[in-house]
Coordinates of C-alpha atoms in Angstrom, one line a residue:
Chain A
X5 CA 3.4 44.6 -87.5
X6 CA 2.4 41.4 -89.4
X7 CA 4.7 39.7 -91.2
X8 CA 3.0 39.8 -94.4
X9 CA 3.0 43.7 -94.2
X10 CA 6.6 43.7 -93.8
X11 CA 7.4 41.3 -97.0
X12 CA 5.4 43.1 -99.1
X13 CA 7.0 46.6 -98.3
X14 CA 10.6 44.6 -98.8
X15 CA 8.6 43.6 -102.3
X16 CA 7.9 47.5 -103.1
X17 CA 11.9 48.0 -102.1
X18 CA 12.7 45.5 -104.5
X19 CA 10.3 46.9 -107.4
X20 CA 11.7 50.2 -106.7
X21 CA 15.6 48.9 -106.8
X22 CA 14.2 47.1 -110.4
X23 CA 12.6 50.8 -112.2
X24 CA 16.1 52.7 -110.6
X25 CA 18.2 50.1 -112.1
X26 CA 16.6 50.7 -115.6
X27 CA 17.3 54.2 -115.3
X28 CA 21.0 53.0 -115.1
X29 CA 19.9 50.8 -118.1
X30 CA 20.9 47.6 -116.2
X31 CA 18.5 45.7 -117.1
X32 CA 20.2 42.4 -116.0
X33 CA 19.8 43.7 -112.2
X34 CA 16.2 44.9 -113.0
X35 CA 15.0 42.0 -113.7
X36 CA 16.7 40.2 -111.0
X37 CA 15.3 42.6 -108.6
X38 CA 12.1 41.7 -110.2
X39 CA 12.4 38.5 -109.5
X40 CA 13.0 39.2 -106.0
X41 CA 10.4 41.4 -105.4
X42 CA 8.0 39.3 -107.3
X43 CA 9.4 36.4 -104.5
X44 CA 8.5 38.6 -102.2
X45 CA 4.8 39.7 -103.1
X46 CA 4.1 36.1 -103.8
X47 CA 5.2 35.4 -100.2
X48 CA 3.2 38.2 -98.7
X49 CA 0.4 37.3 -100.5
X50 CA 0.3 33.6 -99.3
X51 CA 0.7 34.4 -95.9
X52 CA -2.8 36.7 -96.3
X53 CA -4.3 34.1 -97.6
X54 CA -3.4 30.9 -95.3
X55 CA -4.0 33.0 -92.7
X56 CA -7.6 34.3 -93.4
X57 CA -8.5 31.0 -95.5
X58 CA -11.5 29.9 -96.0
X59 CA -12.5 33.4 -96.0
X60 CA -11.2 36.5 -98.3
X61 CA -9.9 39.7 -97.3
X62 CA -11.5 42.6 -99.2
X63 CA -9.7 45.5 -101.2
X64 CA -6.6 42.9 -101.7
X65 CA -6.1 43.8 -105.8
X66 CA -3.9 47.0 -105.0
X67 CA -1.4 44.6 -103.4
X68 CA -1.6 41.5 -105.7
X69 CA -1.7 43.5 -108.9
X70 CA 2.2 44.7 -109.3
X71 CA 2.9 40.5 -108.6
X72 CA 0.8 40.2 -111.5
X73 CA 2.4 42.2 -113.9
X74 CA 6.1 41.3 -112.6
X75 CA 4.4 37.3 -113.9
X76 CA 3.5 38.9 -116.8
X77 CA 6.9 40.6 -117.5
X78 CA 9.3 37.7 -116.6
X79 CA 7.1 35.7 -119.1
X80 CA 7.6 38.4 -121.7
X81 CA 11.2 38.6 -120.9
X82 CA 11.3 35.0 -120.8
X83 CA 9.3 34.0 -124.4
X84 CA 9.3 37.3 -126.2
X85 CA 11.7 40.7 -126.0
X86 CA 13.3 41.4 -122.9
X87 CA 13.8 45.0 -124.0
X88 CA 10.1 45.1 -124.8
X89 CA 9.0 43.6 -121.5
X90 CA 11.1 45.8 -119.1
X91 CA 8.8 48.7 -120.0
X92 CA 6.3 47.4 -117.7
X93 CA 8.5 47.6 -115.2
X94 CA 8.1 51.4 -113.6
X95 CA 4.4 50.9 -113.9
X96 CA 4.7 48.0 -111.1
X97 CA 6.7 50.3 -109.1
X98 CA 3.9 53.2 -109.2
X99 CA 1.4 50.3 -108.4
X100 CA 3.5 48.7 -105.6
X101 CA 3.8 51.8 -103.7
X102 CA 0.1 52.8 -103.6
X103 CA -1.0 50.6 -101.5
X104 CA 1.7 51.4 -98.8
X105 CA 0.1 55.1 -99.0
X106 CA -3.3 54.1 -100.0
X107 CA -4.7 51.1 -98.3
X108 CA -8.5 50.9 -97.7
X109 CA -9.6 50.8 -94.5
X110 CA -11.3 47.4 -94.1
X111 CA -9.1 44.0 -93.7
X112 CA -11.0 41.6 -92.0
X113 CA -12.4 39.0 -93.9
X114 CA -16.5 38.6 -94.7
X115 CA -18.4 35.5 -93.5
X116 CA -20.1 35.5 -97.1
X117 CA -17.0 35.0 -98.9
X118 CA -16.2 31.3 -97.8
X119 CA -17.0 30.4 -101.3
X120 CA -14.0 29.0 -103.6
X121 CA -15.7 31.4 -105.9
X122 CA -14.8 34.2 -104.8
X123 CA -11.2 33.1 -104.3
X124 CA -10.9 32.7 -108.1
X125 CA -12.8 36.1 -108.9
X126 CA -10.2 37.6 -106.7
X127 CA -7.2 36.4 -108.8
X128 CA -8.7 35.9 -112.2
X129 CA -9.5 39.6 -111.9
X130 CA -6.0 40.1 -111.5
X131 CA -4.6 37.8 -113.5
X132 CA -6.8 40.1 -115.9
X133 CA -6.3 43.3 -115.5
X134 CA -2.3 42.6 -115.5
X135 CA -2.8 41.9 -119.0
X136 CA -4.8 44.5 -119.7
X137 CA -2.5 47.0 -118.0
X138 CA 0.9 45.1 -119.4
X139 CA -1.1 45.2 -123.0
X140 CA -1.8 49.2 -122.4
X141 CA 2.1 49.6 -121.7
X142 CA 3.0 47.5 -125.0
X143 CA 0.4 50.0 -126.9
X144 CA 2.1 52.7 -125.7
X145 CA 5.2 51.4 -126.5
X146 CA 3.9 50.6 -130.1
X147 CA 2.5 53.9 -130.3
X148 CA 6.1 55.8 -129.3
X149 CA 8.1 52.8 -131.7
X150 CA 6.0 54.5 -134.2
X151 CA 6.4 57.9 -134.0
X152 CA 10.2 56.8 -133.9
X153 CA 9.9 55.0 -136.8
X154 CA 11.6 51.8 -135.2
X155 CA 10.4 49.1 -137.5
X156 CA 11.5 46.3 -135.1
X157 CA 10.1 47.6 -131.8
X158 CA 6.5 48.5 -133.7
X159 CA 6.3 44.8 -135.0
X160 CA 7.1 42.9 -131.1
X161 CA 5.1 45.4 -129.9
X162 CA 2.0 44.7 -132.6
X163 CA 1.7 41.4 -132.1
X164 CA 2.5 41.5 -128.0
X165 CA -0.3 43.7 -127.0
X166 CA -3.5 42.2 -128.6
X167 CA -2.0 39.0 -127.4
X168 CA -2.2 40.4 -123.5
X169 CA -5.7 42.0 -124.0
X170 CA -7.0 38.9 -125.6
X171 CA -6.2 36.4 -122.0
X172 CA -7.4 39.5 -120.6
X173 CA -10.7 39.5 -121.7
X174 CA -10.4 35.5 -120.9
X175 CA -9.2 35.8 -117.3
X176 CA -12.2 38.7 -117.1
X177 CA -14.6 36.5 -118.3
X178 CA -13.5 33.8 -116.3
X179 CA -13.7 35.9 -113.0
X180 CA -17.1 37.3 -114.0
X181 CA -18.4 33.8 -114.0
X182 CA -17.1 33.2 -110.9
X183 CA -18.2 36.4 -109.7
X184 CA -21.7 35.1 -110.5
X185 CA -21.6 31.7 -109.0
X186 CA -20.2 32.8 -105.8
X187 CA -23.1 35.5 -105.9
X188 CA -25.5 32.6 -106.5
X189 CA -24.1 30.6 -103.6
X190 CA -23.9 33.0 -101.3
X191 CA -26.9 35.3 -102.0
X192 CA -29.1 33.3 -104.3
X193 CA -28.4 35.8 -107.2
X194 CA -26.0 36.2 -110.2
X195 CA -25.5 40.2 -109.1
X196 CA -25.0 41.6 -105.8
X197 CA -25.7 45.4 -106.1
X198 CA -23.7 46.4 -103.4
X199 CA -21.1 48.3 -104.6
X200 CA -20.5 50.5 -107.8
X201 CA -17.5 48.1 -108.5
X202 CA -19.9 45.4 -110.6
X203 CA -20.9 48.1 -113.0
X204 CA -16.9 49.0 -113.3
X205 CA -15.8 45.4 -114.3
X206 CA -19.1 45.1 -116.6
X207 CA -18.3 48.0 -118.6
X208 CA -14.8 47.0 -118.5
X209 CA -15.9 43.8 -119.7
X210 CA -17.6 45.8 -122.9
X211 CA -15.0 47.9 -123.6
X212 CA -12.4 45.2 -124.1
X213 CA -15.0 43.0 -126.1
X214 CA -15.6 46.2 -128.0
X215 CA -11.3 46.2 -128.7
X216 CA -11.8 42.4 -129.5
X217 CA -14.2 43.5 -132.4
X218 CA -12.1 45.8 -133.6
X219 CA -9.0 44.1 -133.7
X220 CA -10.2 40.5 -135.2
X221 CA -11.8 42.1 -138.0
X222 CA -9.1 44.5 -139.0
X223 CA -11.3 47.5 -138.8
X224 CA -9.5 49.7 -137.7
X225 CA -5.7 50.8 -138.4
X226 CA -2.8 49.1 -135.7
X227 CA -2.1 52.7 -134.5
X228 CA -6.3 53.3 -133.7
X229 CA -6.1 50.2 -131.6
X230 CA -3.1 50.9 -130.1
X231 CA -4.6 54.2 -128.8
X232 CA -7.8 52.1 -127.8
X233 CA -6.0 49.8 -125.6
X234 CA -4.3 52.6 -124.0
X235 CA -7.6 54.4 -123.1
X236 CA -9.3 51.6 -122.1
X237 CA -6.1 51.0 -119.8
X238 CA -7.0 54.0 -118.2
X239 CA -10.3 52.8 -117.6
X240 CA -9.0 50.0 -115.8
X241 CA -6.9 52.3 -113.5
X242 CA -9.7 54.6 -112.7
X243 CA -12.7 52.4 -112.8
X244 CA -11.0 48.9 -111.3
X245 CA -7.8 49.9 -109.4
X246 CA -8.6 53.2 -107.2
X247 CA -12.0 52.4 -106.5
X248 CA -9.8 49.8 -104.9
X249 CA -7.7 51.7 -102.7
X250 CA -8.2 53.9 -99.5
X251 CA -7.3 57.8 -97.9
X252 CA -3.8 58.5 -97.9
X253 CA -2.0 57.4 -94.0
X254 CA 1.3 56.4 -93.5
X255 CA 2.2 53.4 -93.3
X256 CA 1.9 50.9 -90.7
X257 CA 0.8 47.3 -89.7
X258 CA -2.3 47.8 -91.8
X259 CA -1.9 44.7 -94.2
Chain B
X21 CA -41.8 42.1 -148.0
X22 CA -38.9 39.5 -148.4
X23 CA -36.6 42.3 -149.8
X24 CA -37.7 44.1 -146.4
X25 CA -37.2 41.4 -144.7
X26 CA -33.5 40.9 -145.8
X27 CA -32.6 44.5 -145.7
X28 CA -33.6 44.8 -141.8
X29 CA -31.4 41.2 -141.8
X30 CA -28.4 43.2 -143.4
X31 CA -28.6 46.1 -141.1
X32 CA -28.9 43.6 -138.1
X33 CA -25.8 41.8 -139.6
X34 CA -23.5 44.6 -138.9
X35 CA -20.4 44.6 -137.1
X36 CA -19.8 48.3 -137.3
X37 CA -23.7 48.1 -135.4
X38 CA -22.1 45.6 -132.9
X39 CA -19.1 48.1 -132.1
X40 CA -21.3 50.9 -131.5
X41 CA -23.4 49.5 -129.2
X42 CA -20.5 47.6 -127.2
X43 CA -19.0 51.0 -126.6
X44 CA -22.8 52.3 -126.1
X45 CA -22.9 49.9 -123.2
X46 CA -19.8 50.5 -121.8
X47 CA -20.4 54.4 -121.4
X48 CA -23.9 53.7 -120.0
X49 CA -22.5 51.1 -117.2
X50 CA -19.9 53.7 -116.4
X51 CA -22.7 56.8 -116.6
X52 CA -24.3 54.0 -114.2
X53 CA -21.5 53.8 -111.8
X54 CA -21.5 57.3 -110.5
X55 CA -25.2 57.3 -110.1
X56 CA -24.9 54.3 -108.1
X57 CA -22.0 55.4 -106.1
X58 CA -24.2 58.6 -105.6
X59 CA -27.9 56.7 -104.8
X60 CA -26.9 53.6 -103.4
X61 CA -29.9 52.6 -101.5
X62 CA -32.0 53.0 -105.1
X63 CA -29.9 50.2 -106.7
X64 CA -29.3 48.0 -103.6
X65 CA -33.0 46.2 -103.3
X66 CA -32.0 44.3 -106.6
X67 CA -30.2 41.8 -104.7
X68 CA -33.2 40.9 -103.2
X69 CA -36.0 41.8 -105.5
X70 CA -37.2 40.6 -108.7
X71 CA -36.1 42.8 -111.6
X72 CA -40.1 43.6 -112.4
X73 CA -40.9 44.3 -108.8
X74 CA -38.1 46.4 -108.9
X75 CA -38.6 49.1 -111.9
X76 CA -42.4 49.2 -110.8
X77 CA -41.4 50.0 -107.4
X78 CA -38.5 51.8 -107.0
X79 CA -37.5 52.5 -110.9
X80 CA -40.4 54.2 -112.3
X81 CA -40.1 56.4 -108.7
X82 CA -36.7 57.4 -109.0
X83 CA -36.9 58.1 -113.1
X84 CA -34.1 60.5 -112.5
X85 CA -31.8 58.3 -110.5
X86 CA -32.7 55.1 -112.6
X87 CA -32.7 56.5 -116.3
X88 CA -29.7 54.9 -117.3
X89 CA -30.5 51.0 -116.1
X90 CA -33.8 51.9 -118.9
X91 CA -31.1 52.8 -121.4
X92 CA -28.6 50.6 -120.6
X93 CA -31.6 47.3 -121.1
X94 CA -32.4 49.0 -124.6
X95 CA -28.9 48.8 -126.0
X96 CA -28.4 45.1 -123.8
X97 CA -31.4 44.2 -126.0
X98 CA -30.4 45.5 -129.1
X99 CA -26.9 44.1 -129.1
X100 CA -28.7 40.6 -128.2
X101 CA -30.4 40.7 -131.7
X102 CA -27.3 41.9 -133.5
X103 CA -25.0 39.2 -131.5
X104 CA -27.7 36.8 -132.5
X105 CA -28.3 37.8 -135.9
X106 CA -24.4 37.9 -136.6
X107 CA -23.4 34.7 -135.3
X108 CA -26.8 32.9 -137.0
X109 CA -25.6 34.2 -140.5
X110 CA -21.9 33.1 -139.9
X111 CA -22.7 29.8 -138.4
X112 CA -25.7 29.1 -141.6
X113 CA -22.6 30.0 -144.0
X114 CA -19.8 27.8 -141.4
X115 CA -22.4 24.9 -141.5
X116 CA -23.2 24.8 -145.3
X117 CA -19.4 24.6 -146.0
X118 CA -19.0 22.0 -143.8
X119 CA -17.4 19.8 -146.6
X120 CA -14.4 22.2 -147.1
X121 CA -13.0 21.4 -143.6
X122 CA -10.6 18.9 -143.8
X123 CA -11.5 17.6 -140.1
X124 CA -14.0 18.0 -137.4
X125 CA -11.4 19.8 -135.4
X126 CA -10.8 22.5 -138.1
X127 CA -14.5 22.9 -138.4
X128 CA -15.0 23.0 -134.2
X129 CA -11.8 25.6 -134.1
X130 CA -13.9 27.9 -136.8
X131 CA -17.6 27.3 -134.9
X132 CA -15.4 28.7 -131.9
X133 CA -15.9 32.3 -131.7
X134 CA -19.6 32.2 -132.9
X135 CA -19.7 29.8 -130.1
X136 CA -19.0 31.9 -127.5
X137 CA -21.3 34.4 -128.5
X138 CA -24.0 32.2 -128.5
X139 CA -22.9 31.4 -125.5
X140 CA -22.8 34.7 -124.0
X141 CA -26.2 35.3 -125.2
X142 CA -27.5 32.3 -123.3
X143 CA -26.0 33.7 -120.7
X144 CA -27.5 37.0 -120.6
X145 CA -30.9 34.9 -120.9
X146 CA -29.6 33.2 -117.8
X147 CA -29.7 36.5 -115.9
X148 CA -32.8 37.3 -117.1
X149 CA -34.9 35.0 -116.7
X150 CA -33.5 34.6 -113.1
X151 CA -34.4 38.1 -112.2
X152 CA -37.5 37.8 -113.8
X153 CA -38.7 33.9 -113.7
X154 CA -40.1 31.8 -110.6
X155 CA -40.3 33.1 -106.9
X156 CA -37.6 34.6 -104.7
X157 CA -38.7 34.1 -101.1
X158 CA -36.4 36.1 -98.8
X159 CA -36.0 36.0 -94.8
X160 CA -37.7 32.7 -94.4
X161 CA -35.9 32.0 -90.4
X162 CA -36.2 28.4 -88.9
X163 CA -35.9 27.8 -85.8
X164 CA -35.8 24.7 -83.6
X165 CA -38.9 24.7 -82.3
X166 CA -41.4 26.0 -85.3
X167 CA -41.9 24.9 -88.8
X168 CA -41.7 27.2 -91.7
X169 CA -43.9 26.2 -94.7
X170 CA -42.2 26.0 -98.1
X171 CA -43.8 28.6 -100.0
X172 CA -46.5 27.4 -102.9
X173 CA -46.0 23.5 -101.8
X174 CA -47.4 21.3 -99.5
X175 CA -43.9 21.1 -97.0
X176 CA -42.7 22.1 -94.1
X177 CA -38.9 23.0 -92.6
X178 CA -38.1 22.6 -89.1
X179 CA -34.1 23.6 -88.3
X180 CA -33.1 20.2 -86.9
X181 CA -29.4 21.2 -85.8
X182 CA -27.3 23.9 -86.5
X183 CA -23.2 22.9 -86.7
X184 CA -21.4 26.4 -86.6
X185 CA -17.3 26.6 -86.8
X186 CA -15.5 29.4 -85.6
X187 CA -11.9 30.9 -86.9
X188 CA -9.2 29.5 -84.2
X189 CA -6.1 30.9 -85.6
X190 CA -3.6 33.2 -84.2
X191 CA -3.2 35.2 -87.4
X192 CA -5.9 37.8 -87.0
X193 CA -6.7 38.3 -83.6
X194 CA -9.4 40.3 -83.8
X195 CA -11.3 37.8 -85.9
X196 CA -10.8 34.8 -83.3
X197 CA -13.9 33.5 -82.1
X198 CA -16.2 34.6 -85.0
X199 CA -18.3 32.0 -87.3
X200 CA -16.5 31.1 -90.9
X201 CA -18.5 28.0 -91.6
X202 CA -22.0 26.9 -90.8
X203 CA -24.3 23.5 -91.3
X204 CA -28.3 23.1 -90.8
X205 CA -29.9 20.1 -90.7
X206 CA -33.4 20.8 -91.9
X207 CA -36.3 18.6 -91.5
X208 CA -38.6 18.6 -94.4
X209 CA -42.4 17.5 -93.8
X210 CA -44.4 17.2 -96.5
X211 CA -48.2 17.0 -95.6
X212 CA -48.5 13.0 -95.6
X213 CA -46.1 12.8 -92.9
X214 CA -43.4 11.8 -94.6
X215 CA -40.3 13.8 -93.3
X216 CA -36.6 13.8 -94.6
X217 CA -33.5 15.5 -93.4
X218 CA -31.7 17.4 -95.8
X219 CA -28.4 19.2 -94.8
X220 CA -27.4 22.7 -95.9
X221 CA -23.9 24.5 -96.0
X222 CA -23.8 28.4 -95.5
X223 CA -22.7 29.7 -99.3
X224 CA -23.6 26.0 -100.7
X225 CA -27.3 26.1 -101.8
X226 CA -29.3 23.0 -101.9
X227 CA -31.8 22.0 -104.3
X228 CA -34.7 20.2 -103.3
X229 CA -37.5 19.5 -105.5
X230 CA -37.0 22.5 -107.8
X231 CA -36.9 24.6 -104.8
X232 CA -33.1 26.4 -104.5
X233 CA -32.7 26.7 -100.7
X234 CA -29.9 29.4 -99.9
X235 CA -28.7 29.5 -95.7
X236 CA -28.3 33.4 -95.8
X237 CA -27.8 34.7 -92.6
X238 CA -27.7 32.3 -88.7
X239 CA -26.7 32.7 -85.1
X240 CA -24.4 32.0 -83.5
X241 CA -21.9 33.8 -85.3
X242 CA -19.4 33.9 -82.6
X243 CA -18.7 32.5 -79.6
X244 CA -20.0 35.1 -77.5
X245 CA -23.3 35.0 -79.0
X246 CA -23.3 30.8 -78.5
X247 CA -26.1 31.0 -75.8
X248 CA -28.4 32.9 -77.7
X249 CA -31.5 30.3 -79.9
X250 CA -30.2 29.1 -83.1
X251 CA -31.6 30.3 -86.2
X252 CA -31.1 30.3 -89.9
X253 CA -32.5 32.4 -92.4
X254 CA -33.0 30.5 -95.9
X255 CA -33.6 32.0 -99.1
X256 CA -35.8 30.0 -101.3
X257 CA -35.7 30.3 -105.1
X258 CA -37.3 29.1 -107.9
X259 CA -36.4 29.0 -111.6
X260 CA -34.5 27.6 -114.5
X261 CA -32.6 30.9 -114.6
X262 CA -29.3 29.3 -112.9
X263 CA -29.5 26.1 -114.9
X264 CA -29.3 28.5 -118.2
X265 CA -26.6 30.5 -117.1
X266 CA -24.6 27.5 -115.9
X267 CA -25.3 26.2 -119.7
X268 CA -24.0 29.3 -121.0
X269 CA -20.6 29.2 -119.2
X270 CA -19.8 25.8 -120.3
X271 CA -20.8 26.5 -123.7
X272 CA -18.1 29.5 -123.9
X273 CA -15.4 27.4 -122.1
X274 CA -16.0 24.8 -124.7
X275 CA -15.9 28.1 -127.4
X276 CA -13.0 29.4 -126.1
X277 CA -10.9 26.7 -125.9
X278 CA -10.8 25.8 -129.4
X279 CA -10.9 29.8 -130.2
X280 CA -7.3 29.7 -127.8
X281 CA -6.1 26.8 -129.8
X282 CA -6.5 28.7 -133.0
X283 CA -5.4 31.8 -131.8
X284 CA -1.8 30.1 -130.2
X285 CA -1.4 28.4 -133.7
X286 CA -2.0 32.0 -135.7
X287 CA 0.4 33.6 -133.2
X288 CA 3.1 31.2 -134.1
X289 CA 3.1 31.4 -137.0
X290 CA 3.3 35.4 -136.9
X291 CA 6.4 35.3 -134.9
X292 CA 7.9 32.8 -136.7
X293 CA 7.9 35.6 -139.5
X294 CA 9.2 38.4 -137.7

């Protein structure tokens, strides 16, 4: 089995030790199990790349995603609320152990994607939907502060989730540029129909410019957006993560 | 008539118009993604056709299959004019204030959003006009022994030497042996005589008088397959379509940089009050 398989099953472990110890409300060893697992991901995740470098590996967002969000939570722990940023937590869990159950079928590289393009499309789109998902949690999390009544939560929570759909939408935009270069270089086009996927990401692309609207020009009420971003979170899992994964098998040396 | 005129302005000017039709699109690309995932092979030739050729061809055949690409260019269109008429009101308004700003920086920082929607507007005409604009000459294969003429000019490519490099590592196995990197020299003739040697990377077009040469496909592509005849296959484009888009892009990094700058400041400030 290749390394980078095993590290990144020792990284869903760790993510899983992280949500269990929240149950326990230590969230002092969540996060430090976090950290470890997020170690771990990172490592797993370099390996896969030296090793196929220059070329990419395809269907590799089910496995980079939960190292994206643990970023994104150690930075909200880190800057803003840690007891507003360990809610993201189970959702890297769930995420982490897809893969393992779920992989697609197909890890070799492609000749056509020795293009530095493609690199960054692979982990701008990442970088970008970890913000969008982290900004869906924080919505939710706004949403359920509300119906509380907790003044304090609903106010972190307000100004945290436009916040992660905003470098979303930039980390998006970012990869969709890239997207089209490295379809320029490599096919001589700015869209490869090939798969269903680019239509995904554009309307993805919409919907969160749609949310941008909204939100910027006050249009709607907090809670409306709140239960925007939480749909169009659900988008993103349905439309840019499954498509993503593969037919359940066990697990074995498959990554 | 000017009344007219500045009512269909008004109605253009709308951002409840602009929400609508964001979300309109939206629906339609995802209304699009299952009938692609159910028709591929209706939707794949548009990596390799023009978008005209395309809806005459296979489009208008598959009405059906293709309805919502119709639908989804009507409200792409319509939320061009919107974005365009939105931005062109704020930015008239932006500019004629211009004396209110205390600094050019504060003036750029509110330009910044309107920016990037111009920008993604150039963008979109970037797409456009490359799917629509010049030639797009597929499967054009050179070989070292036969000349290939560049289509609708007077020169000629000859494959002068084909540099292939193959993965060596231990990591994946199964992949050792096989091409990850390829280099033509191509001879170009042009019908004085004159010849020059321009080199081109696999995944690295060249340009060469206004032509866009793309190496698409080549052999060898492993080791094994070393003894067959070289070959690459070029695809040859024409077309300012890539220079707009490329316009575009740095236009909204420029637009969002100063919008980030702006927005970091605000958010500051906001948690500085909680």
């Amino acid at each position: 089995m290749p390394y980078e398989t095993n590290i990144f099953y020792l990284a869903v472990v760790c993510y899983g030790l992280s949500a269990s110890a929240l149950w326990f409300r230590w969230s002092g060893l969540s996060f430090i199990f976090l950290g470890l697992g997020l170690l771990a991901n990172t490592g797993s995740a370099c390996l896969r790349m030296i090793n196929s470098w220059p070329l990419l590996c395809l269907y590799q967002e089910p496995f980079l995603l939960p190292l994206g969000l643990a970023v994104v939570t150690l930075w909200l722990a880190r800057h803003r609320q840690p007891t507003e940023a360990v809610k993201i937590i189970p959702l890297i869990a769930l995420l982490a152990i897809i893969p393992v159950f779920f992989p697609k079928d197909f890890f070799l590289p492609f000749l056509k994607s020795h293009c530095i393009f493609s690199h960054l499309f692979l982990y701008l789109g990442v970088a970008a939907r970890a913000c969008f998902l982290a900004g869906a949690v924080l919505a939710g999390a706004f949403l359920w502060a509300r119906h509380r009544n907790d003044q304090g939560q609903q106010a972190v929570a307000q100004l945290d989730f436009p916040t992660l759909l905003i470098w979303g939408y930039v980390f998006l935009s970012l990869a969709l540029f890239s997207a089209g270069l490295w379809s320029y270089c490599g096919w001589g086009t700015l869209v490869v129909w090939e798969d269903a996927m680019v239509l995904a990401i554009a309307a993805t692309w919409f919907l969160y410019a749609c949310f941008l609207h909204l939100h910027l020009n006050g249009r709607w009420s907090v809670t409306w957006r709140a239960g925007f971003a939480l749909a169009a979170g659900l988008v993103v899992i349905v439309f840019n993560y499954w498509p993503e994964t593969g037919k359940f098998q066990l697990p074995g040396g498959l990554w | 008539m000017v009344n007219l005129a500045r009512r269909i302005w008004n109605f253009l000017c709308n951002l409840d118009l602009a929400v609508i039709l964001l979300l309109a699109v939206s629906l339609n690309l995802l209304v699009g993604y299952f009938y692609f995932n159910a028709y591929p092979s209706v939707f794949r030739p548009l990596t390799y056709m023009m978008l005209p050729e395309w809806m005459r061809s296979l489009a208008l055949a598959n009405l059906a299959i293709t309805w919502w690409f119709f639908t989804f260019l009507f409200f792409m269109i319509a939320l061009g004019v919107n974005s365009f008429v939105c931005t062109t009101d704020k930015i008239a308004k932006i500019i004629t204030n211009y004396a209110c700003y205390p600094n050019g920086l504060r003036f750029m920082i509110r330009l910044s959003p309107h920016l990037i929607h111009y920008a993604v507007l150039i963008i979109l005409v970037g797409h456009l006009t490359l799917v629509t604009v010049g030639m797009n000459y597929q499967h054009n294969i050179l070989r070292l022994d036969s000349q290939v003429s560049l289509p609708g000019s007077p020169y000629h490519l000859q494959l002068q030497k084909l540099e292939v490099r193959y993965y060596d590592k231990n990591a994946m196995i199964s992949y050792q042996g096989r091409a990850i990197d390829a280099t033509a020299d191509i001879t170009v003739a042009d019908g004085n005589g004159q010849t020059e040697i321009i080199r081109l990377r696999f995944n690295r077009p060249c340009w060469y008088e206004g032509y866009a040469l793309h190496l698409d496909e080549f052999l060898p592509t492993s080791r094994e397959s070393k003894r067959q005849e070289p070959y690459v296959e070029l695809t040859v484009r024409t077309g300012p379509g890539i220079k707009i888009f490329l316009a575009g892009i740095l236009l909204f990094i420029i637009g969002i940089t100063f919008y980030l700058l702006q927005f970091t400041r605000i958010r500051k400030t906001r948690e500085q009050t909680i």
